[in-house]
């Protein structure tokens, strides 16, 4: 049985939100960690958590979540969403920079830190990873989601943009240039090295959206259940994992 199989089959108290092809693999990994922690109310920090797509379901599951985000608009939407879900008392919105976490949250206090789709847009990812590591209590876990480089190369090439594909493939950071919304993209080894350099131990790496972005909408929408299952089945298996639009790394601060 593979590690991912174990994750999928873990029974637990946290059902989580409805699973979509974009989120099913991430929730499977998070659910396994929540189940491992039993009935404990966890202290969760979501760095660049935006409008609360993960923060609000985690609060609904009984945990206390602080979202640090640079955007006041995103935080306003988060607060509305938390209020509508009846968990405003469990969600704290803090405006600030990911690399300035030290001044915003208590060190060594978080059981779980999320940093999803952020490291590819910040000025420098290393200080952000260092700061989120410092925010974790020893033994705490980090859920880090980054943009995958290989998928961007294939996507650009399949749309006929061969020069852009070459730039993404061979440039130092995997960005397509100044007009690219992302400043960098990762392969699994590079992303793991970034976390390891900050003192985290990487436990799992999965691909997220291996197929979801490649299929015609009629297929993706018409067979969503089958697509969720296929995404989960492929997520942990190279070479499929390494072609995913995003890479999800689950890491731990040593106890
Ligand atoms: C692509 S969104 C991801 C939102 C959420 N984590 C998710 O996965 O849905 C990136 C988020 O990071 C925030 N962000 C960008 N740079 C940041 C920084 N330096 N510090 C904190 N948040 C930042 C943005 O405001 C935005 O909400």
PDB file of C-alpha atoms and ligand atoms in Angstrom:
ATOM      1  CA  UNK A   1       0.000   0.000   0.000  1.00  0.00           C
ATOM      2  CA  UNK A   2       1.431   3.408  -0.913  1.00  0.00           C
ATOM      3  CA  UNK A   3       1.509   6.375   1.423  1.00  0.00           C
ATOM      4  CA  UNK A   4      -1.210   8.078  -0.641  1.00  0.00           C
ATOM      5  CA  UNK A   5      -3.435   5.019  -0.387  1.00  0.00           C
ATOM      6  CA  UNK A   6      -3.071   5.201   3.371  1.00  0.00           C
ATOM      7  CA  UNK A   7      -4.007   8.865   3.315  1.00  0.00           C
ATOM      8  CA  UNK A   8      -7.143   8.242   1.286  1.00  0.00           C
ATOM      9  CA  UNK A   9      -8.301   5.446   3.464  1.00  0.00           C
ATOM     10  CA  UNK A  10      -7.732   7.165   6.790  1.00  0.00           C
ATOM     11  CA  UNK A  11     -11.117   7.425   8.484  1.00  0.00           C
ATOM     12  CA  UNK A  12     -11.486  10.624  10.452  1.00  0.00           C
ATOM     13  CA  UNK A  13     -13.750  13.134  12.113  1.00  0.00           C
ATOM     14  CA  UNK A  14     -12.901  15.866   9.587  1.00  0.00           C
ATOM     15  CA  UNK A  15     -14.909  15.398   6.407  1.00  0.00           C
ATOM     16  CA  UNK A  16     -13.739  18.754   5.008  1.00  0.00           C
ATOM     17  CA  UNK A  17     -15.296  20.669   2.151  1.00  0.00           C
ATOM     18  CA  UNK A  18     -16.583  18.972  -1.023  1.00  0.00           C
ATOM     19  CA  UNK A  19     -13.543  17.628  -2.878  1.00  0.00           C
ATOM     20  CA  UNK A  20     -12.733  19.058  -6.283  1.00  0.00           C
ATOM     21  CA  UNK A  21      -9.979  18.057  -8.725  1.00  0.00           C
ATOM     22  CA  UNK A  22      -8.093  21.187  -7.622  1.00  0.00           C
ATOM     23  CA  UNK A  23      -8.196  20.499  -3.883  1.00  0.00           C
ATOM     24  CA  UNK A  24      -8.807  16.778  -3.258  1.00  0.00           C
ATOM     25  CA  UNK A  25      -5.153  15.787  -2.940  1.00  0.00           C
ATOM     26  CA  UNK A  26      -4.328  18.652  -0.569  1.00  0.00           C
ATOM     27  CA  UNK A  27      -7.308  17.912   1.670  1.00  0.00           C
ATOM     28  CA  UNK A  28      -6.381  14.224   1.748  1.00  0.00           C
ATOM     29  CA  UNK A  29      -2.957  15.099   3.136  1.00  0.00           C
ATOM     30  CA  UNK A  30      -4.308  17.687   5.593  1.00  0.00           C
ATOM     31  CA  UNK A  31      -7.061  15.366   6.756  1.00  0.00           C
ATOM     32  CA  UNK A  32      -4.496  12.686   7.601  1.00  0.00           C
ATOM     33  CA  UNK A  33      -2.570  15.186   9.757  1.00  0.00           C
ATOM     34  CA  UNK A  34      -5.751  16.385  11.504  1.00  0.00           C
ATOM     35  CA  UNK A  35      -6.756  12.802  12.172  1.00  0.00           C
ATOM     36  CA  UNK A  36      -3.285  12.054  13.531  1.00  0.00           C
ATOM     37  CA  UNK A  37      -3.813  14.871  16.050  1.00  0.00           C
ATOM     38  CA  UNK A  38      -7.114  13.378  17.214  1.00  0.00           C
ATOM     39  CA  UNK A  39      -9.575  15.677  18.953  1.00  0.00           C
ATOM     40  CA  UNK A  40      -7.039  18.437  19.684  1.00  0.00           C
ATOM     41  CA  UNK A  41      -7.939  21.999  18.760  1.00  0.00           C
ATOM     42  CA  UNK A  42      -5.017  23.021  16.583  1.00  0.00           C
ATOM     43  CA  UNK A  43      -3.440  26.416  16.148  1.00  0.00           C
ATOM     44  CA  UNK A  44      -3.238  26.965  12.396  1.00  0.00           C
ATOM     45  CA  UNK A  45      -1.441  29.738  10.532  1.00  0.00           C
ATOM     46  CA  UNK A  46      -2.284  30.342   6.869  1.00  0.00           C
ATOM     47  CA  UNK A  47       0.374  32.531   5.235  1.00  0.00           C
ATOM     48  CA  UNK A  48      -1.060  34.264   2.181  1.00  0.00           C
ATOM     49  CA  UNK A  49      -4.335  32.533   2.962  1.00  0.00           C
ATOM     50  CA  UNK A  50      -6.313  34.956   0.790  1.00  0.00           C
ATOM     51  CA  UNK A  51     -10.065  34.707   1.067  1.00  0.00           C
ATOM     52  CA  UNK A  52     -10.044  31.639   3.320  1.00  0.00           C
ATOM     53  CA  UNK A  53     -10.613  28.680   1.019  1.00  0.00           C
ATOM     54  CA  UNK A  54      -8.673  26.532   3.497  1.00  0.00           C
ATOM     55  CA  UNK A  55      -8.910  28.671   6.638  1.00  0.00           C
ATOM     56  CA  UNK A  56     -12.709  28.627   6.899  1.00  0.00           C
ATOM     57  CA  UNK A  57     -13.160  24.831   6.544  1.00  0.00           C
ATOM     58  CA  UNK A  58     -10.371  24.330   9.108  1.00  0.00           C
ATOM     59  CA  UNK A  59     -12.147  26.684  11.503  1.00  0.00           C
ATOM     60  CA  UNK A  60     -15.401  24.817  10.861  1.00  0.00           C
ATOM     61  CA  UNK A  61     -13.559  21.643  11.889  1.00  0.00           C
ATOM     62  CA  UNK A  62     -12.887  23.231  15.283  1.00  0.00           C
ATOM     63  CA  UNK A  63      -9.414  24.711  14.854  1.00  0.00           C
ATOM     64  CA  UNK A  64      -8.183  28.277  15.424  1.00  0.00           C
ATOM     65  CA  UNK A  65      -6.823  29.841  12.265  1.00  0.00           C
ATOM     66  CA  UNK A  66      -4.809  33.011  11.778  1.00  0.00           C
ATOM     67  CA  UNK A  67      -4.575  34.216   8.187  1.00  0.00           C
ATOM     68  CA  UNK A  68      -1.706  36.555   7.386  1.00  0.00           C
ATOM     69  CA  UNK A  69      -2.111  38.149   3.989  1.00  0.00           C
ATOM     70  CA  UNK A  70      -0.760  41.248   2.267  1.00  0.00           C
ATOM     71  CA  UNK A  71      -4.119  42.133   0.690  1.00  0.00           C
ATOM     72  CA  UNK A  72      -6.754  44.026   2.704  1.00  0.00           C
ATOM     73  CA  UNK A  73      -9.388  43.104   0.094  1.00  0.00           C
ATOM     74  CA  UNK A  74      -8.661  39.391   0.457  1.00  0.00           C
ATOM     75  CA  UNK A  75      -8.847  39.701   4.238  1.00  0.00           C
ATOM     76  CA  UNK A  76     -12.183  41.537   4.035  1.00  0.00           C
ATOM     77  CA  UNK A  77     -13.563  38.692   1.902  1.00  0.00           C
ATOM     78  CA  UNK A  78     -12.129  36.183   4.385  1.00  0.00           C
ATOM     79  CA  UNK A  79     -13.873  37.912   7.289  1.00  0.00           C
ATOM     80  CA  UNK A  80     -17.205  37.916   5.417  1.00  0.00           C
ATOM     81  CA  UNK A  81     -16.804  34.250   4.546  1.00  0.00           C
ATOM     82  CA  UNK A  82     -15.933  33.305   8.145  1.00  0.00           C
ATOM     83  CA  UNK A  83     -18.933  35.259   9.439  1.00  0.00           C
ATOM     84  CA  UNK A  84     -21.303  33.586   6.961  1.00  0.00           C
ATOM     85  CA  UNK A  85     -19.925  30.184   8.000  1.00  0.00           C
ATOM     86  CA  UNK A  86     -20.462  31.020  11.693  1.00  0.00           C
ATOM     87  CA  UNK A  87     -16.760  30.728  12.595  1.00  0.00           C
ATOM     88  CA  UNK A  88     -15.698  34.387  12.850  1.00  0.00           C
ATOM     89  CA  UNK A  89     -14.576  33.757  16.444  1.00  0.00           C
ATOM     90  CA  UNK A  90     -12.099  31.105  15.238  1.00  0.00           C
ATOM     91  CA  UNK A  91     -10.572  33.054  12.349  1.00  0.00           C
ATOM     92  CA  UNK A  92      -8.163  35.947  12.853  1.00  0.00           C
ATOM     93  CA  UNK A  93      -7.241  38.111   9.865  1.00  0.00           C
ATOM     94  CA  UNK A  94      -3.865  39.851  10.026  1.00  0.00           C
ATOM     95  CA  UNK A  95      -2.585  42.122   7.304  1.00  0.00           C
ATOM     96  CA  UNK A  96       1.131  41.740   6.728  1.00  0.00           C
ATOM     97  CA  UNK A  97       4.012  40.278   4.826  1.00  0.00           C
ATOM     98  CA  UNK A  98       4.880  36.608   4.912  1.00  0.00           C
ATOM     99  CA  UNK A  99       8.534  37.309   5.604  1.00  0.00           C
ATOM    100  CA  UNK A 100       7.660  39.555   8.550  1.00  0.00           C
ATOM    101  CA  UNK A 101       5.752  36.851  10.422  1.00  0.00           C
ATOM    102  CA  UNK A 102       8.052  37.209  13.419  1.00  0.00           C
ATOM    103  CA  UNK A 103       6.451  40.539  14.279  1.00  0.00           C
ATOM    104  CA  UNK A 104       2.907  39.340  13.596  1.00  0.00           C
ATOM    105  CA  UNK A 105       2.519  35.918  15.227  1.00  0.00           C
ATOM    106  CA  UNK A 106       3.978  34.168  18.237  1.00  0.00           C
ATOM    107  CA  UNK A 107       7.044  32.012  17.439  1.00  0.00           C
ATOM    108  CA  UNK A 108       6.905  28.225  17.863  1.00  0.00           C
ATOM    109  CA  UNK A 109       3.141  28.330  18.475  1.00  0.00           C
ATOM    110  CA  UNK A 110       1.508  26.888  15.337  1.00  0.00           C
ATOM    111  CA  UNK A 111       0.654  23.207  15.000  1.00  0.00           C
ATOM    112  CA  UNK A 112       0.065  23.573  11.277  1.00  0.00           C
ATOM    113  CA  UNK A 113       1.204  26.256   8.842  1.00  0.00           C
ATOM    114  CA  UNK A 114      -0.275  26.553   5.358  1.00  0.00           C
ATOM    115  CA  UNK A 115       1.546  28.454   2.616  1.00  0.00           C
ATOM    116  CA  UNK A 116      -0.345  27.818  -0.607  1.00  0.00           C
ATOM    117  CA  UNK A 117       0.398  29.498  -3.931  1.00  0.00           C
ATOM    118  CA  UNK A 118       2.496  32.203  -2.286  1.00  0.00           C
ATOM    119  CA  UNK A 119       6.184  31.330  -2.700  1.00  0.00           C
ATOM    120  CA  UNK A 120       5.942  31.879  -6.456  1.00  0.00           C
ATOM    121  CA  UNK A 121       4.747  35.473  -6.066  1.00  0.00           C
ATOM    122  CA  UNK A 122       6.825  36.885  -3.194  1.00  0.00           C
ATOM    123  CA  UNK A 123      10.062  38.861  -3.709  1.00  0.00           C
ATOM    124  CA  UNK A 124      12.190  36.194  -2.039  1.00  0.00           C
ATOM    125  CA  UNK A 125      10.820  32.823  -0.919  1.00  0.00           C
ATOM    126  CA  UNK A 126      13.655  31.878   1.471  1.00  0.00           C
ATOM    127  CA  UNK A 127      12.797  34.388   4.234  1.00  0.00           C
ATOM    128  CA  UNK A 128       9.111  33.411   3.990  1.00  0.00           C
ATOM    129  CA  UNK A 129       9.950  29.723   4.482  1.00  0.00           C
ATOM    130  CA  UNK A 130      12.334  30.610   7.328  1.00  0.00           C
ATOM    131  CA  UNK A 131       9.607  32.682   8.979  1.00  0.00           C
ATOM    132  CA  UNK A 132       6.933  29.995   8.659  1.00  0.00           C
ATOM    133  CA  UNK A 133       9.373  27.446  10.092  1.00  0.00           C
ATOM    134  CA  UNK A 134       9.993  29.706  13.095  1.00  0.00           C
ATOM    135  CA  UNK A 135       6.229  30.046  13.574  1.00  0.00           C
ATOM    136  CA  UNK A 136       5.839  26.248  13.861  1.00  0.00           C
ATOM    137  CA  UNK A 137       6.111  24.520  17.184  1.00  0.00           C
ATOM    138  CA  UNK A 138       8.605  21.625  17.183  1.00  0.00           C
ATOM    139  CA  UNK A 139       6.804  18.664  15.663  1.00  0.00           C
ATOM    140  CA  UNK A 140       4.392  20.970  13.823  1.00  0.00           C
ATOM    141  CA  UNK A 141       3.665  20.509  10.121  1.00  0.00           C
ATOM    142  CA  UNK A 142       3.838  22.740   7.049  1.00  0.00           C
ATOM    143  CA  UNK A 143       1.618  22.402   3.984  1.00  0.00           C
ATOM    144  CA  UNK A 144       3.297  24.187   1.088  1.00  0.00           C
ATOM    145  CA  UNK A 145       1.833  24.472  -2.404  1.00  0.00           C
ATOM    146  CA  UNK A 146       3.937  25.845  -5.265  1.00  0.00           C
ATOM    147  CA  UNK A 147       3.564  26.249  -9.011  1.00  0.00           C
ATOM    148  CA  UNK A 148       5.085  23.427 -11.073  1.00  0.00           C
ATOM    149  CA  UNK A 149       7.551  24.304 -13.796  1.00  0.00           C
ATOM    150  CA  UNK A 150       7.087  21.301 -16.092  1.00  0.00           C
ATOM    151  CA  UNK A 151       3.330  21.867 -16.479  1.00  0.00           C
ATOM    152  CA  UNK A 152       3.948  25.491 -17.446  1.00  0.00           C
ATOM    153  CA  UNK A 153       6.474  24.440 -20.110  1.00  0.00           C
ATOM    154  CA  UNK A 154       4.058  21.896 -21.605  1.00  0.00           C
ATOM    155  CA  UNK A 155       1.119  24.287 -21.400  1.00  0.00           C
ATOM    156  CA  UNK A 156       2.960  27.104 -23.212  1.00  0.00           C
ATOM    157  CA  UNK A 157       4.261  24.709 -25.882  1.00  0.00           C
ATOM    158  CA  UNK A 158       0.868  23.100 -26.508  1.00  0.00           C
ATOM    159  CA  UNK A 159      -0.604  26.563 -27.046  1.00  0.00           C
ATOM    160  CA  UNK A 160       2.039  27.263 -29.676  1.00  0.00           C
ATOM    161  CA  UNK A 161       4.222  29.571 -27.552  1.00  0.00           C
ATOM    162  CA  UNK A 162       7.460  27.702 -28.052  1.00  0.00           C
ATOM    163  CA  UNK A 163       9.819  30.558 -27.193  1.00  0.00           C
ATOM    164  CA  UNK A 164       7.992  31.201 -23.958  1.00  0.00           C
ATOM    165  CA  UNK A 165       8.080  27.473 -23.193  1.00  0.00           C
ATOM    166  CA  UNK A 166      11.854  27.512 -23.708  1.00  0.00           C
ATOM    167  CA  UNK A 167      12.231  30.500 -21.389  1.00  0.00           C
ATOM    168  CA  UNK A 168      10.200  28.820 -18.652  1.00  0.00           C
ATOM    169  CA  UNK A 169      12.162  25.592 -19.110  1.00  0.00           C
ATOM    170  CA  UNK A 170      15.651  27.051 -19.146  1.00  0.00           C
ATOM    171  CA  UNK A 171      15.459  30.318 -17.215  1.00  0.00           C
ATOM    172  CA  UNK A 172      16.875  30.250 -13.708  1.00  0.00           C
ATOM    173  CA  UNK A 173      13.528  30.668 -11.951  1.00  0.00           C
ATOM    174  CA  UNK A 174      10.973  29.185 -14.337  1.00  0.00           C
ATOM    175  CA  UNK A 175       9.243  32.504 -14.966  1.00  0.00           C
ATOM    176  CA  UNK A 176       8.181  33.486 -18.481  1.00  0.00           C
ATOM    177  CA  UNK A 177       9.485  37.016 -17.969  1.00  0.00           C
ATOM    178  CA  UNK A 178       8.379  40.402 -16.643  1.00  0.00           C
ATOM    179  CA  UNK A 179       4.755  39.970 -17.820  1.00  0.00           C
ATOM    180  CA  UNK A 180       4.388  36.583 -16.137  1.00  0.00           C
ATOM    181  CA  UNK A 181       2.206  36.764 -13.022  1.00  0.00           C
ATOM    182  CA  UNK A 182       4.526  34.244 -11.326  1.00  0.00           C
ATOM    183  CA  UNK A 183       8.110  35.122 -10.457  1.00  0.00           C
ATOM    184  CA  UNK A 184       9.227  31.505 -10.240  1.00  0.00           C
ATOM    185  CA  UNK A 185       8.138  27.888 -10.596  1.00  0.00           C
ATOM    186  CA  UNK A 186       9.485  24.724  -9.055  1.00  0.00           C
ATOM    187  CA  UNK A 187      10.316  21.122  -9.684  1.00  0.00           C
ATOM    188  CA  UNK A 188       9.961  18.708  -6.776  1.00  0.00           C
ATOM    189  CA  UNK A 189      13.663  18.676  -5.896  1.00  0.00           C
ATOM    190  CA  UNK A 190      13.986  22.450  -5.933  1.00  0.00           C
ATOM    191  CA  UNK A 191      10.928  22.959  -3.751  1.00  0.00           C
ATOM    192  CA  UNK A 192      12.081  20.288  -1.315  1.00  0.00           C
ATOM    193  CA  UNK A 193      15.532  21.870  -1.125  1.00  0.00           C
ATOM    194  CA  UNK A 194      13.979  25.227  -0.242  1.00  0.00           C
ATOM    195  CA  UNK A 195      12.107  23.714   2.719  1.00  0.00           C
ATOM    196  CA  UNK A 196      15.045  21.570   3.815  1.00  0.00           C
ATOM    197  CA  UNK A 197      17.343  24.605   3.873  1.00  0.00           C
ATOM    198  CA  UNK A 198      14.995  26.218   6.404  1.00  0.00           C
ATOM    199  CA  UNK A 199      15.201  23.186   8.715  1.00  0.00           C
ATOM    200  CA  UNK A 200      12.007  21.382   7.711  1.00  0.00           C
ATOM    201  CA  UNK A 201      11.882  17.666   7.000  1.00  0.00           C
ATOM    202  CA  UNK A 202       9.865  16.945   3.846  1.00  0.00           C
ATOM    203  CA  UNK A 203       7.605  13.931   4.410  1.00  0.00           C
ATOM    204  CA  UNK A 204       5.448  13.845   1.284  1.00  0.00           C
ATOM    205  CA  UNK A 205       5.310  15.421  -2.153  1.00  0.00           C
ATOM    206  CA  UNK A 206       2.215  15.192  -4.339  1.00  0.00           C
ATOM    207  CA  UNK A 207       1.218  16.637  -7.678  1.00  0.00           C
ATOM    208  CA  UNK A 208      -1.957  18.728  -7.693  1.00  0.00           C
ATOM    209  CA  UNK A 209      -3.894  19.151 -10.952  1.00  0.00           C
ATOM    210  CA  UNK A 210      -1.997  16.538 -12.946  1.00  0.00           C
ATOM    211  CA  UNK A 211      -4.871  16.364 -15.445  1.00  0.00           C
ATOM    212  CA  UNK A 212      -7.439  18.929 -14.355  1.00  0.00           C
ATOM    213  CA  UNK A 213      -6.096  21.777 -16.491  1.00  0.00           C
ATOM    214  CA  UNK A 214      -5.512  19.601 -19.556  1.00  0.00           C
ATOM    215  CA  UNK A 215      -8.986  18.224 -20.079  1.00  0.00           C
ATOM    216  CA  UNK A 216     -11.814  19.843 -22.053  1.00  0.00           C
ATOM    217  CA  UNK A 217     -14.312  21.474 -19.680  1.00  0.00           C
ATOM    218  CA  UNK A 218     -17.020  19.039 -20.787  1.00  0.00           C
ATOM    219  CA  UNK A 219     -14.928  16.117 -19.553  1.00  0.00           C
ATOM    220  CA  UNK A 220     -13.685  17.812 -16.364  1.00  0.00           C
ATOM    221  CA  UNK A 221     -17.178  18.988 -15.389  1.00  0.00           C
ATOM    222  CA  UNK A 222     -19.054  15.973 -16.682  1.00  0.00           C
ATOM    223  CA  UNK A 223     -16.919  13.378 -14.898  1.00  0.00           C
ATOM    224  CA  UNK A 224     -15.802  15.253 -11.813  1.00  0.00           C
ATOM    225  CA  UNK A 225     -15.958  12.269  -9.454  1.00  0.00           C
ATOM    226  CA  UNK A 226     -13.853  10.133 -11.766  1.00  0.00           C
ATOM    227  CA  UNK A 227     -11.391  12.980 -12.238  1.00  0.00           C
ATOM    228  CA  UNK A 228     -11.004  13.442  -8.466  1.00  0.00           C
ATOM    229  CA  UNK A 229     -10.213   9.741  -8.115  1.00  0.00           C
ATOM    230  CA  UNK A 230      -7.728   9.827 -10.986  1.00  0.00           C
ATOM    231  CA  UNK A 231      -6.002  12.925  -9.596  1.00  0.00           C
ATOM    232  CA  UNK A 232      -5.624  11.158  -6.255  1.00  0.00           C
ATOM    233  CA  UNK A 233      -4.334   7.996  -7.891  1.00  0.00           C
ATOM    234  CA  UNK A 234      -1.684   9.852  -9.918  1.00  0.00           C
ATOM    235  CA  UNK A 235      -0.673  12.475  -7.345  1.00  0.00           C
ATOM    236  CA  UNK A 236       2.097  10.513  -5.676  1.00  0.00           C
ATOM    237  CA  UNK A 237       3.441   8.721  -8.730  1.00  0.00           C
ATOM    238  CA  UNK A 238       6.287  10.067 -10.853  1.00  0.00           C
ATOM    239  CA  UNK A 239       6.272  10.917 -13.701  1.00  0.00           C
ATOM    240  CA  UNK A 240       2.631  12.104 -13.353  1.00  0.00           C
ATOM    241  CA  UNK A 241       3.373  13.925 -10.077  1.00  0.00           C
ATOM    242  CA  UNK A 242       6.110  15.970 -11.694  1.00  0.00           C
ATOM    243  CA  UNK A 243       3.862  17.165 -14.533  1.00  0.00           C
ATOM    244  CA  UNK A 244       1.237  18.631 -12.216  1.00  0.00           C
ATOM    245  CA  UNK A 245       0.294  22.299 -12.332  1.00  0.00           C
ATOM    246  CA  UNK A 246       1.154  22.534  -8.632  1.00  0.00           C
ATOM    247  CA  UNK A 247       3.353  20.589  -6.227  1.00  0.00           C
ATOM    248  CA  UNK A 248       2.182  20.026  -2.670  1.00  0.00           C
ATOM    249  CA  UNK A 249       4.890  19.465  -0.074  1.00  0.00           C
ATOM    250  CA  UNK A 250       4.071  18.307   3.425  1.00  0.00           C
ATOM    251  CA  UNK A 251       6.943  18.910   5.823  1.00  0.00           C
ATOM    252  CA  UNK A 252       7.603  18.936   9.549  1.00  0.00           C
ATOM    253  CA  UNK A 253       9.720  20.925  11.969  1.00  0.00           C
ATOM    254  CA  UNK A 254      11.725  18.318  13.859  1.00  0.00           C
ATOM    255  CA  UNK A 255      10.471  17.774  17.419  1.00  0.00           C
TER     256      UNK A 255
HETATM  257  C1  LIG B   1      -2.638  33.062  -5.371  1.00  0.00           C
HETATM  258  S1  LIG B   1      -3.224  33.678  -3.867  1.00  0.00           S
HETATM  259  C2  LIG B   1      -3.355  32.203  -2.898  1.00  0.00           C
HETATM  260  C3  LIG B   1      -4.402  32.312  -1.840  1.00  0.00           C
HETATM  261  C4  LIG B   1      -4.593  31.040  -1.019  1.00  0.00           C
HETATM  262  N1  LIG B   1      -3.385  30.682  -0.292  1.00  0.00           N
HETATM  263  C5  LIG B   1      -5.060  29.899  -1.893  1.00  0.00           C
HETATM  264  O1  LIG B   1      -4.306  28.947  -2.111  1.00  0.00           O
HETATM  265  O2  LIG B   1      -6.190  29.981  -2.373  1.00  0.00           O
HETATM  266  C6  LIG B   1      -1.786  34.433  -3.193  1.00  0.00           C
HETATM  267  C7  LIG B   1      -2.063  35.176  -1.908  1.00  0.00           C
HETATM  268  O3  LIG B   1      -0.835  35.563  -1.313  1.00  0.00           O
HETATM  269  C8  LIG B   1      -0.960  36.901  -0.864  1.00  0.00           C
HETATM  270  N2  LIG B   1       0.420  37.440  -0.822  1.00  0.00           N
HETATM  271  C9  LIG B   1       1.192  37.778  -1.866  1.00  0.00           C
HETATM  272  N3  LIG B   1       2.393  38.197  -1.424  1.00  0.00           N
HETATM  273  C10 LIG B   1       2.361  38.102  -0.075  1.00  0.00           C
HETATM  274  C11 LIG B   1       3.289  38.386   0.953  1.00  0.00           C
HETATM  275  N4  LIG B   1       4.502  38.857   0.680  1.00  0.00           N
HETATM  276  N5  LIG B   1       2.920  38.173   2.231  1.00  0.00           N
HETATM  277  C12 LIG B   1       1.679  37.710   2.529  1.00  0.00           C
HETATM  278  N6  LIG B   1       0.756  37.427   1.596  1.00  0.00           N
HETATM  279  C13 LIG B   1       1.091  37.617   0.309  1.00  0.00           C
HETATM  280  C14 LIG B   1      -1.892  37.559  -1.846  1.00  0.00           C
HETATM  281  O4  LIG B   1      -2.506  38.698  -1.294  1.00  0.00           O
HETATM  282  C15 LIG B   1      -2.895  36.431  -2.114  1.00  0.00           C
HETATM  283  O5  LIG B   1      -3.965  36.463  -1.211  1.00  0.00           O
END
